[in-house]
Amino acid sequence: VLTFAPLFVKLWRVKAIFNSRSMRSLNISSSKLFGMILSVLLVDSVVALLWMYNDPLVYVRTATSTNSLGANTESVGQCESNDAWAYLGWIVAFHVALLISGNVVAYQGRTIPTAFSESKYVSIAMISNLQVFALGVPVLLIMGDNPNASFFVRCGIIFLNNLTVLCLIFAP
C-alpha cells in the first residue's frame, strides 16, 4: 500500500489537471493527496485491526512424525486463524480494486507528455505491479503447501515489485 498509493495519487493528480474541462487553474493541494494516501492506509489498518481483535492468529504446532514409543520426532508450526479468509478476502479485494483502478487511471493518462510529468514511468510501474500480482498469486497458491518455496516466492514478489517501482521512478 505504501508503494502503490503514492503512485496512484500522482497519476490521479496529473490526469485531473490535464483532463480539466475548465480553462481556469486547477489547485489540488498536497494535503488532499496525503489524505487520499492515508485513507487507503486506513482501510488496510482497520481490516487488520478488526482481524487482530476478532480472530487473532494463534501459533499451532502439529506433530508430523513419531517414533515407535509415540514421542514426537518432527513437528511443523504455523499461525492459524478460524476465519482468516474472511479478512484476507476483504484485503485482497480492496488491493485488486485499487490495482485495477490505478491501471485504468494510468491508461487514461497515457497521452500526457512526459515533459509535464513522469506519468509514462509511473504507468509502467503500475502495469508492472499488475503483472507481478497476476503471476505471483497463482504461483503462491501452487506453492502453498511447501513453506520454503512459498517463502522464496513471497520474497521474490516483494523484491520484483519494489525494485521495478524504484528503478522506474529514480533511474530515469
Coordinates of N, CA, C and O in Angstrom, one line a residue:
V1 N 0.8 -1.2 0.0 CA 0.0 0.0 0.0 C 0.9 1.3 0.0 O 0.6 2.2 -0.7
L2 N 1.9 1.2 0.8 CA 2.8 2.4 0.8 C 3.6 2.6 -0.5 O 4.1 3.8 -0.7
T3 N 3.8 1.6 -1.3 CA 4.4 1.8 -2.6 C 3.4 2.2 -3.6 O 3.6 3.1 -4.4
F4 N 2.2 1.6 -3.6 CA 1.2 1.8 -4.6 C 0.4 3.0 -4.5 O 0.2 3.7 -5.5
A5 N 0.0 3.4 -3.3 CA -0.9 4.6 -3.1 C -0.3 5.9 -3.6 O -0.9 6.6 -4.3
P6 N 1.0 6.2 -3.3 CA 1.6 7.4 -3.9 C 1.6 7.4 -5.4 O 1.4 8.5 -6.0
L7 N 1.9 6.3 -6.0 CA 1.9 6.2 -7.5 C 0.5 6.5 -8.0 O 0.3 7.2 -9.0
F8 N -0.5 5.9 -7.4 CA -1.9 6.1 -7.8 C -2.3 7.5 -7.7 O -2.9 8.1 -8.6
V9 N -2.0 8.1 -6.5 CA -2.3 9.5 -6.3 C -1.6 10.5 -7.3 O -2.2 11.4 -7.8
K10 N -0.4 10.2 -7.6 CA 0.4 11.0 -8.5 C -0.2 11.0 -9.9 O -0.4 12.0 -10.5
L11 N -0.6 9.8 -10.3 CA -1.2 9.6 -11.7 C -2.6 10.3 -11.7 O -3.0 11.0 -12.6
W12 N -3.3 10.2 -10.6 CA -4.7 10.8 -10.5 C -4.6 12.3 -10.6 O -5.3 12.9 -11.3
R13 N -3.6 12.9 -9.9 CA -3.4 14.3 -9.9 C -3.1 14.8 -11.3 O -3.6 15.8 -11.8
V14 N -2.1 14.2 -12.0 CA -1.7 14.6 -13.3 C -2.9 14.4 -14.3 O -3.2 15.3 -15.1
K15 N -3.6 13.3 -14.2 CA -4.8 13.1 -15.1 C -5.9 14.2 -14.8 O -6.5 14.8 -15.7
A16 N -6.1 14.5 -13.5 CA -7.1 15.5 -13.2 C -6.7 16.9 -13.7 O -7.6 17.6 -14.2
I17 N -5.5 17.2 -13.7 CA -5.0 18.5 -14.2 C -5.2 18.6 -15.7 O -5.7 19.6 -16.3
F18 N -4.7 17.6 -16.4 CA -4.7 17.6 -17.9 C -6.1 17.4 -18.5 O -6.4 17.7 -19.6
N19 N -7.0 16.7 -17.7 CA -8.3 16.5 -18.2 C -9.4 17.5 -17.7 O -10.6 17.2 -17.9
S20 N -8.9 18.5 -17.1 CA -9.8 19.5 -16.6 C -10.6 20.2 -17.7 O -10.0 20.7 -18.7
R21 N -11.9 20.3 -17.6 CA -12.7 20.9 -18.7 C -12.7 22.4 -18.7 O -12.8 23.0 -19.7
S22 N -12.5 23.0 -17.5 CA -12.4 24.4 -17.4 C -11.1 25.0 -17.8 O -10.1 24.3 -17.7
M23 N -11.0 26.2 -18.2 CA -9.8 26.8 -18.6 C -9.1 27.5 -17.4 O -8.1 28.1 -17.6
R24 N -9.7 27.4 -16.3 CA -9.1 28.1 -15.1 C -8.1 27.1 -14.4 O -8.0 25.9 -14.7
S25 N -7.3 27.7 -13.6 CA -6.3 27.0 -12.9 C -6.9 26.0 -11.9 O -7.9 26.3 -11.2
L26 N -6.4 24.8 -11.9 CA -6.9 23.7 -11.0 C -5.9 23.5 -9.9 O -4.7 23.3 -10.1
N27 N -6.3 23.7 -8.6 CA -5.4 23.6 -7.5 C -5.8 22.3 -6.7 O -6.9 22.2 -6.2
I28 N -4.9 21.4 -6.7 CA -5.0 20.2 -5.9 C -3.9 20.2 -4.8 O -2.7 20.1 -5.1
S29 N -4.4 20.4 -3.6 CA -3.4 20.6 -2.5 C -2.7 19.3 -2.1 O -3.2 18.2 -2.3
S30 N -1.5 19.5 -1.5 CA -0.8 18.3 -1.1 C -1.5 17.6 0.1 O -1.5 16.4 0.2
S31 N -2.3 18.4 0.9 CA -3.0 17.8 2.0 C -4.1 16.8 1.5 O -4.4 15.8 2.1
K32 N -4.7 17.2 0.3 CA -5.7 16.3 -0.3 C -5.1 15.0 -0.8 O -5.6 13.9 -0.6
L33 N -3.9 15.1 -1.3 CA -3.2 13.9 -1.8 C -2.8 13.1 -0.7 O -2.9 11.8 -0.7
F34 N -2.2 13.7 0.4 CA -1.9 12.9 1.6 C -3.1 12.3 2.2 O -3.0 11.1 2.7
G35 N -4.2 13.0 2.2 CA -5.5 12.4 2.7 C -5.9 11.2 1.9 O -6.4 10.2 2.5
M36 N -5.7 11.2 0.6 CA -6.0 10.0 -0.2 C -5.2 8.8 0.2 O -5.6 7.7 0.3
I37 N -3.9 9.1 0.3 CA -2.9 8.0 0.7 C -3.3 7.5 2.1 O -3.3 6.3 2.3
L38 N -3.5 8.4 3.0 CA -3.9 7.9 4.4 C -5.2 7.2 4.4 O -5.4 6.2 5.2
S39 N -6.2 7.5 3.5 CA -7.4 6.8 3.5 C -7.2 5.4 3.0 O -7.9 4.4 3.5
V40 N -6.3 5.2 2.1 CA -6.0 3.8 1.6 C -5.4 3.0 2.7 O -5.7 1.9 3.0
L41 N -4.4 3.7 3.4 CA -3.7 3.0 4.5 C -4.7 2.8 5.7 O -4.6 1.7 6.3
L42 N -5.7 3.6 5.9 CA -6.6 3.5 6.9 C -7.5 2.3 6.7 O -7.8 1.5 7.6
V43 N -8.0 2.0 5.4 CA -8.8 0.9 5.1 C -8.0 -0.4 5.5 O -8.6 -1.3 6.1
D44 N -6.8 -0.5 5.1 CA -6.0 -1.7 5.4 C -5.8 -1.8 6.9 O -5.9 -3.0 7.4
S45 N -5.5 -0.8 7.6 CA -5.3 -0.8 9.0 C -6.6 -1.2 9.7 O -6.5 -2.0 10.7
V46 N -7.7 -0.7 9.3 CA -9.0 -1.1 10.0 C -9.3 -2.6 9.8 O -9.6 -3.3 10.8
V47 N -9.1 -3.1 8.6 CA -9.3 -4.5 8.4 C -8.4 -5.4 9.2 O -8.7 -6.4 9.9
A48 N -7.1 -4.9 9.3 CA -6.1 -5.7 10.1 C -6.4 -5.6 11.6 O -6.3 -6.6 12.3
L49 N -6.8 -4.5 12.0 CA -7.2 -4.3 13.5 C -8.4 -5.2 13.8 O -8.5 -5.8 14.9
L50 N -9.4 -5.2 12.9 CA -10.6 -6.0 13.2 C -10.2 -7.5 13.2 O -10.7 -8.2 14.1
W51 N -9.4 -7.9 12.3 CA -8.9 -9.3 12.3 C -8.1 -9.6 13.6 O -8.4 -10.6 14.2
M52 N -7.3 -8.7 14.0 CA -6.5 -8.9 15.2 C -7.4 -9.0 16.4 O -7.1 -9.8 17.3
Y53 N -8.4 -8.2 16.5 CA -9.3 -8.1 17.6 C -10.3 -9.3 17.6 O -10.5 -9.9 18.7
N54 N -10.9 -9.6 16.5 CA -12.0 -10.6 16.4 C -11.4 -12.0 16.3 O -12.0 -13.0 16.9
D55 N -10.4 -12.2 15.6 CA -9.9 -13.6 15.3 C -8.4 -13.6 15.1 O -7.9 -13.8 14.0
P56 N -7.7 -13.4 16.2 CA -6.2 -13.2 16.1 C -5.5 -14.6 15.7 O -6.1 -15.6 15.9
L57 N -4.4 -14.4 15.0 CA -3.6 -15.6 14.6 C -3.0 -16.2 15.9 O -2.6 -15.5 16.8
V58 N -3.0 -17.5 15.9 CA -2.5 -18.3 17.0 C -1.5 -19.3 16.5 O -1.8 -20.0 15.5
Y59 N -0.4 -19.4 17.2 CA 0.7 -20.3 16.7 C 0.3 -21.7 17.2 O 0.0 -22.0 18.3
V60 N 0.2 -22.6 16.2 CA -0.1 -24.0 16.4 C 1.0 -24.9 15.9 O 1.4 -24.8 14.7
R61 N 1.4 -25.8 16.8 CA 2.5 -26.8 16.4 C 1.8 -28.2 16.2 O 1.1 -28.6 17.1
T62 N 2.1 -28.8 15.1 CA 1.5 -30.1 14.8 C 2.6 -31.2 14.6 O 3.5 -30.9 13.8
A63 N 2.4 -32.3 15.2 CA 3.4 -33.4 15.0 C 3.2 -34.0 13.6 O 2.1 -34.3 13.2
T64 N 4.4 -34.2 12.9 CA 4.3 -34.8 11.6 C 4.8 -36.2 11.6 O 4.5 -37.0 10.7
S65 N 5.6 -36.6 12.6 CA 6.0 -38.0 12.7 C 6.4 -38.3 14.2 O 6.8 -37.4 14.9
T66 N 6.2 -39.6 14.5 CA 6.5 -40.0 15.9 C 7.4 -41.3 15.8 O 7.4 -42.0 14.8
N67 N 8.1 -41.6 16.9 CA 8.9 -42.8 16.9 C 8.1 -44.0 17.4 O 6.9 -43.8 17.6
S68 N 8.7 -45.1 17.6 CA 7.9 -46.3 18.0 C 7.4 -46.2 19.4 O 6.4 -46.9 19.7
L69 N 7.9 -45.3 20.2 CA 7.4 -45.1 21.6 C 6.3 -44.1 21.6 O 5.7 -43.8 22.7
G70 N 5.9 -43.5 20.5 CA 4.9 -42.4 20.5 C 5.3 -41.0 20.7 O 4.5 -40.1 20.8
A71 N 6.7 -40.8 20.9 CA 7.2 -39.5 21.1 C 7.3 -38.8 19.7 O 7.7 -39.4 18.7
N72 N 7.0 -37.5 19.7 CA 7.2 -36.7 18.5 C 8.6 -36.5 18.1 O 9.5 -36.2 18.9
T73 N 8.9 -36.8 16.8 CA 10.3 -36.6 16.3 C 10.4 -35.4 15.4 O 11.4 -34.9 15.2
E74 N 9.3 -35.1 14.7 CA 9.2 -33.9 13.9 C 7.9 -33.2 14.0 O 6.9 -33.9 14.3
S75 N 7.9 -31.9 13.9 CA 6.7 -31.2 14.0 C 6.8 -29.9 13.1 O 7.9 -29.5 12.8
V76 N 5.6 -29.4 12.8 CA 5.5 -28.2 12.0 C 4.7 -27.2 12.7 O 3.6 -27.6 13.3
G77 N 5.1 -25.9 12.8 CA 4.3 -24.9 13.4 C 4.0 -23.8 12.4 O 4.7 -23.5 11.5
Q78 N 2.8 -23.3 12.6 CA 2.3 -22.2 11.8 C 1.2 -21.4 12.5 O 0.6 -21.9 13.4
C79 N 1.0 -20.2 12.1 CA 0.0 -19.3 12.7 C -1.3 -19.7 12.0 O -1.4 -19.7 10.7
E80 N -2.4 -19.8 12.7 CA -3.7 -20.2 12.2 C -4.7 -19.2 12.8 O -4.6 -18.7 13.8
S81 N -5.8 -19.1 12.0 CA -7.0 -18.4 12.4 C -8.2 -19.0 11.9 O -8.2 -19.7 10.9
N82 N -9.3 -18.9 12.6 CA -10.5 -19.6 12.2 C -11.2 -19.0 11.0 O -11.6 -19.7 10.1
D83 N -11.2 -17.7 10.9 CA -11.8 -17.0 9.7 C -10.8 -16.1 9.0 O -11.1 -15.0 8.7
A84 N -9.6 -16.6 8.8 CA -8.6 -15.8 8.1 C -9.0 -15.3 6.8 O -8.8 -14.2 6.4
W85 N -9.7 -16.2 6.0 CA -10.0 -15.8 4.6 C -11.1 -14.7 4.6 O -11.3 -14.0 3.6
A86 N -11.9 -14.6 5.6 CA -12.9 -13.6 5.7 C -12.2 -12.2 5.6 O -12.6 -11.3 4.9
Y87 N -11.1 -12.1 6.4 CA -10.4 -10.8 6.4 C -9.4 -10.7 5.3 O -9.3 -9.6 4.7
L88 N -8.8 -11.8 4.9 CA -7.9 -11.7 3.7 C -8.7 -11.4 2.5 O -8.2 -10.8 1.6
G89 N -9.9 -11.9 2.4 CA -10.7 -11.7 1.2 C -11.0 -10.2 1.0 O -10.9 -9.7 -0.1
W90 N -11.3 -9.5 2.2 CA -11.5 -8.0 2.1 C -10.2 -7.3 1.6 O -10.3 -6.4 0.8
I91 N -9.1 -7.7 2.2 CA -7.8 -7.1 1.9 C -7.5 -7.3 0.4 O -7.1 -6.4 -0.3
V92 N -7.6 -8.6 0.0 CA -7.3 -8.9 -1.4 C -8.2 -8.2 -2.4 O -7.8 -7.6 -3.4
A93 N -9.5 -8.2 -2.1 CA -10.5 -7.5 -2.9 C -10.2 -6.0 -3.0 O -10.2 -5.4 -4.1
F94 N -9.9 -5.4 -1.9 CA -9.5 -3.9 -1.9 C -8.3 -3.7 -2.7 O -8.2 -2.7 -3.5
H95 N -7.2 -4.5 -2.5 CA -6.0 -4.3 -3.3 C -6.2 -4.5 -4.8 O -5.6 -3.8 -5.6
V96 N -7.0 -5.5 -5.1 CA -7.3 -5.8 -6.6 C -8.0 -4.6 -7.2 O -7.7 -4.1 -8.3
A97 N -9.0 -4.1 -6.4 CA -9.8 -2.9 -6.9 C -8.9 -1.7 -7.1 O -9.0 -1.0 -8.1
L98 N -8.0 -1.5 -6.1 CA -7.0 -0.4 -6.2 C -6.1 -0.6 -7.4 O -5.8 0.4 -8.2
L99 N -5.6 -1.8 -7.6 CA -4.7 -2.1 -8.7 C -5.4 -1.9 -10.1 O -4.8 -1.3 -11.0
I100 N -6.6 -2.4 -10.2 CA -7.3 -2.2 -11.4 C -7.6 -0.7 -11.7 O -7.4 -0.2 -12.8
S101 N -8.1 0.0 -10.7 CA -8.4 1.4 -10.9 C -7.2 2.2 -11.1 O -7.2 3.1 -11.9
G102 N -6.1 1.9 -10.5 CA -4.8 2.5 -10.8 C -4.3 2.3 -12.2 O -3.8 3.3 -12.9
N103 N -4.5 1.1 -12.7 CA -4.1 0.9 -14.1 C -5.1 1.5 -15.1 O -4.7 1.9 -16.2
V104 N -6.3 1.7 -14.7 CA -7.3 2.4 -15.6 C -6.9 3.9 -15.6 O -6.9 4.5 -16.7
V105 N -6.5 4.5 -14.5 CA -6.0 5.9 -14.5 C -4.8 6.0 -15.3 O -4.6 7.0 -16.0
A106 N -3.9 5.0 -15.2 CA -2.6 5.1 -16.0 C -2.9 5.0 -17.5 O -2.3 5.7 -18.3
Y107 N -3.9 4.2 -17.8 CA -4.3 4.1 -19.3 C -4.9 5.4 -19.7 O -4.6 5.9 -20.8
Q108 N -5.7 6.0 -18.9 CA -6.4 7.3 -19.3 C -5.4 8.4 -19.4 O -5.5 9.3 -20.2
G109 N -4.3 8.3 -18.7 CA -3.3 9.4 -18.7 C -2.1 9.1 -19.6 O -1.1 9.7 -19.6
R110 N -2.3 8.1 -20.5 CA -1.2 7.7 -21.4 C -0.8 8.8 -22.4 O 0.3 8.7 -22.9
T111 N -1.7 9.7 -22.7 CA -1.4 10.7 -23.8 C -0.7 11.9 -23.2 O -0.4 12.8 -24.0
I112 N -0.6 12.0 -21.9 CA 0.1 13.2 -21.3 C 1.5 13.2 -21.6 O 2.2 12.1 -21.4
P113 N 2.1 14.2 -22.1 CA 3.5 14.3 -22.5 C 4.4 14.1 -21.3 O 4.1 14.6 -20.2
T114 N 5.5 13.4 -21.5 CA 6.5 13.1 -20.4 C 7.1 14.4 -19.9 O 7.6 14.5 -18.8
A115 N 7.2 15.4 -20.7 CA 7.8 16.7 -20.3 C 7.0 17.3 -19.2 O 7.6 18.1 -18.4
F116 N 5.7 17.1 -19.0 CA 5.0 17.7 -17.9 C 4.9 16.8 -16.7 O 4.7 17.3 -15.6
S117 N 5.1 15.5 -16.8 CA 5.2 14.6 -15.7 C 5.8 13.3 -16.1 O 6.0 13.1 -17.3
E118 N 6.2 12.6 -15.2 CA 6.8 11.2 -15.5 C 5.7 10.2 -15.5 O 5.9 9.1 -15.0
S119 N 4.6 10.5 -16.0 CA 3.4 9.6 -16.0 C 3.7 8.3 -16.8 O 3.2 7.3 -16.5
K120 N 4.6 8.4 -17.8 CA 4.9 7.3 -18.5 C 5.6 6.2 -17.6 O 5.3 5.0 -17.6
Y121 N 6.6 6.7 -16.8 CA 7.3 5.7 -15.9 C 6.4 5.2 -14.8 O 6.5 4.1 -14.4
V122 N 5.6 6.1 -14.3 CA 4.6 5.7 -13.2 C 3.6 4.7 -13.8 O 3.3 3.7 -13.1
S123 N 3.2 4.9 -15.0 CA 2.3 4.0 -15.6 C 2.9 2.6 -15.8 O 2.3 1.6 -15.6
I124 N 4.2 2.6 -16.3 CA 4.9 1.3 -16.4 C 5.0 0.6 -15.1 O 4.9 -0.6 -15.0
A125 N 5.3 1.4 -14.0 CA 5.4 0.8 -12.7 C 4.1 0.2 -12.2 O 4.0 -0.9 -11.6
M126 N 3.0 0.9 -12.6 CA 1.6 0.4 -12.2 C 1.3 -0.9 -13.0 O 0.8 -1.9 -12.4
I127 N 1.7 -1.0 -14.2 CA 1.5 -2.2 -15.0 C 2.4 -3.3 -14.5 O 1.9 -4.4 -14.5
S128 N 3.6 -2.9 -14.1 CA 4.5 -3.9 -13.5 C 3.9 -4.5 -12.3 O 4.0 -5.7 -12.0
N129 N 3.3 -3.7 -11.4 CA 2.6 -4.2 -10.2 C 1.5 -5.2 -10.6 O 1.4 -6.2 -9.9
L130 N 0.7 -4.8 -11.6 CA -0.3 -5.7 -12.0 C 0.2 -7.1 -12.5 O -0.3 -8.1 -12.2
Q131 N 1.3 -7.0 -13.3 CA 1.9 -8.2 -13.8 C 2.5 -9.1 -12.7 O 2.3 -10.3 -12.7
V132 N 3.1 -8.5 -11.7 CA 3.7 -9.3 -10.6 C 2.6 -9.9 -9.8 O 2.7 -11.1 -9.4
F133 N 1.5 -9.2 -9.6 CA 0.3 -9.7 -8.9 C -0.3 -10.9 -9.7 O -0.6 -11.9 -9.1
A134 N -0.5 -10.7 -11.0 CA -1.2 -11.7 -11.8 C -0.3 -13.0 -11.9 O -0.9 -14.1 -12.0
L135 N 1.0 -12.8 -11.9 CA 1.8 -14.0 -11.9 C 2.1 -14.6 -10.6 O 2.3 -15.8 -10.4
G136 N 2.2 -13.7 -9.6 CA 2.7 -14.1 -8.2 C 1.6 -14.9 -7.5 O 1.9 -15.9 -6.8
V137 N 0.4 -14.5 -7.6 CA -0.7 -15.1 -6.8 C -0.9 -16.6 -7.2 O -1.0 -17.5 -6.3
P138 N -1.0 -16.9 -8.5 CA -1.1 -18.3 -8.8 C 0.1 -19.2 -8.4 O -0.1 -20.3 -7.9
V139 N 1.3 -18.6 -8.5 CA 2.4 -19.4 -8.1 C 2.4 -19.6 -6.5 O 2.7 -20.6 -6.0
L140 N 2.0 -18.5 -5.8 CA 1.8 -18.7 -4.3 C 0.8 -19.8 -4.0 O 1.0 -20.5 -3.0
L141 N -0.3 -19.8 -4.7 CA -1.3 -20.8 -4.5 C -0.8 -22.2 -4.7 O -1.1 -23.2 -4.0
I142 N 0.0 -22.4 -5.8 CA 0.6 -23.7 -6.1 C 1.6 -24.1 -5.0 O 1.7 -25.2 -4.6
M143 N 2.4 -23.1 -4.5 CA 3.5 -23.4 -3.6 C 3.0 -23.4 -2.1 O 3.8 -23.4 -1.2
G144 N 1.7 -23.3 -1.9 CA 1.1 -23.1 -0.6 C 1.5 -24.1 0.5 O 1.7 -23.8 1.6
D145 N 1.7 -25.4 0.0 CA 2.0 -26.5 1.0 C 3.5 -26.6 1.3 O 3.8 -27.2 2.3
N146 N 4.3 -26.0 0.5 CA 5.8 -26.0 0.7 C 6.2 -24.7 1.3 O 6.3 -23.7 0.7
P147 N 6.6 -24.7 2.6 CA 6.9 -23.4 3.3 C 8.2 -22.8 2.7 O 8.2 -21.6 2.6
N148 N 9.2 -23.6 2.4 CA 10.4 -23.0 1.9 C 10.2 -22.3 0.5 O 10.6 -21.2 0.3
A149 N 9.5 -23.0 -0.4 CA 9.2 -22.5 -1.7 C 8.3 -21.3 -1.6 O 8.5 -20.3 -2.3
S150 N 7.3 -21.3 -0.7 CA 6.4 -20.2 -0.5 C 7.1 -19.0 0.0 O 6.8 -17.9 -0.5
F151 N 8.0 -19.2 0.9 CA 8.8 -18.1 1.4 C 9.6 -17.4 0.3 O 9.7 -16.2 0.2
F152 N 10.3 -18.3 -0.5 CA 11.1 -17.8 -1.6 C 10.3 -17.0 -2.6 O 10.7 -15.9 -3.0
V153 N 9.1 -17.5 -2.9 CA 8.2 -16.8 -3.9 C 7.7 -15.5 -3.3 O 7.7 -14.5 -4.0
R154 N 7.4 -15.5 -2.0 CA 6.9 -14.2 -1.4 C 8.0 -13.2 -1.4 O 7.8 -12.0 -1.8
C155 N 9.2 -13.6 -1.1 CA 10.4 -12.7 -1.1 C 10.6 -12.2 -2.6 O 10.9 -11.0 -2.8
G156 N 10.5 -13.1 -3.5 CA 10.7 -12.7 -4.9 C 9.7 -11.7 -5.4 O 10.0 -10.8 -6.1
I157 N 8.4 -11.9 -5.0 CA 7.3 -11.0 -5.4 C 7.6 -9.6 -4.8 O 7.5 -8.6 -5.5
I158 N 7.9 -9.5 -3.5 CA 8.2 -8.2 -2.9 C 9.4 -7.6 -3.5 O 9.4 -6.4 -3.8
F159 N 10.4 -8.4 -3.8 CA 11.6 -7.8 -4.4 C 11.4 -7.3 -5.8 O 11.7 -6.1 -6.1
L160 N 10.7 -8.1 -6.7 CA 10.4 -7.6 -8.0 C 9.5 -6.4 -8.0 O 9.7 -5.5 -8.8
N161 N 8.5 -6.4 -7.2 CA 7.6 -5.3 -7.2 C 8.3 -4.0 -6.8 O 8.2 -3.0 -7.5
N162 N 9.0 -4.0 -5.7 CA 9.6 -2.8 -5.2 C 10.8 -2.4 -6.0 O 11.0 -1.2 -6.3
L163 N 11.6 -3.3 -6.5 CA 12.8 -3.0 -7.4 C 12.3 -2.3 -8.7 O 12.9 -1.3 -9.1
T164 N 11.3 -2.9 -9.3 CA 10.8 -2.3 -10.5 C 10.3 -0.9 -10.3 O 10.6 0.0 -11.1
V165 N 9.5 -0.7 -9.2 CA 9.0 0.7 -9.0 C 10.1 1.6 -8.7 O 10.2 2.7 -9.3
L166 N 11.1 1.3 -7.9 CA 12.2 2.1 -7.6 C 13.1 2.5 -8.8 O 13.5 3.6 -9.0
C167 N 13.3 1.4 -9.6 CA 14.1 1.7 -10.8 C 13.4 2.6 -11.8 O 14.0 3.5 -12.4
L168 N 12.1 2.4 -12.0 CA 11.3 3.2 -12.9 C 11.1 4.7 -12.4 O 11.0 5.6 -13.2
I169 N 11.1 4.9 -11.1 CA 10.9 6.2 -10.6 C 12.2 7.0 -10.5 O 12.3 8.1 -10.8
F170 N 13.3 6.3 -10.0 CA 14.5 7.0 -9.7 C 15.6 6.9 -10.8 O 16.4 7.8 -10.9
A171 N 15.6 5.8 -11.6 CA 16.6 5.7 -12.6 C 16.5 6.7 -13.8 O 17.5 7.3 -14.2
P172 N 15.3 7.0 -14.3 CA 15.2 7.9 -15.4 C 15.6 9.3 -15.0 O 16.1 10.1 -15.7

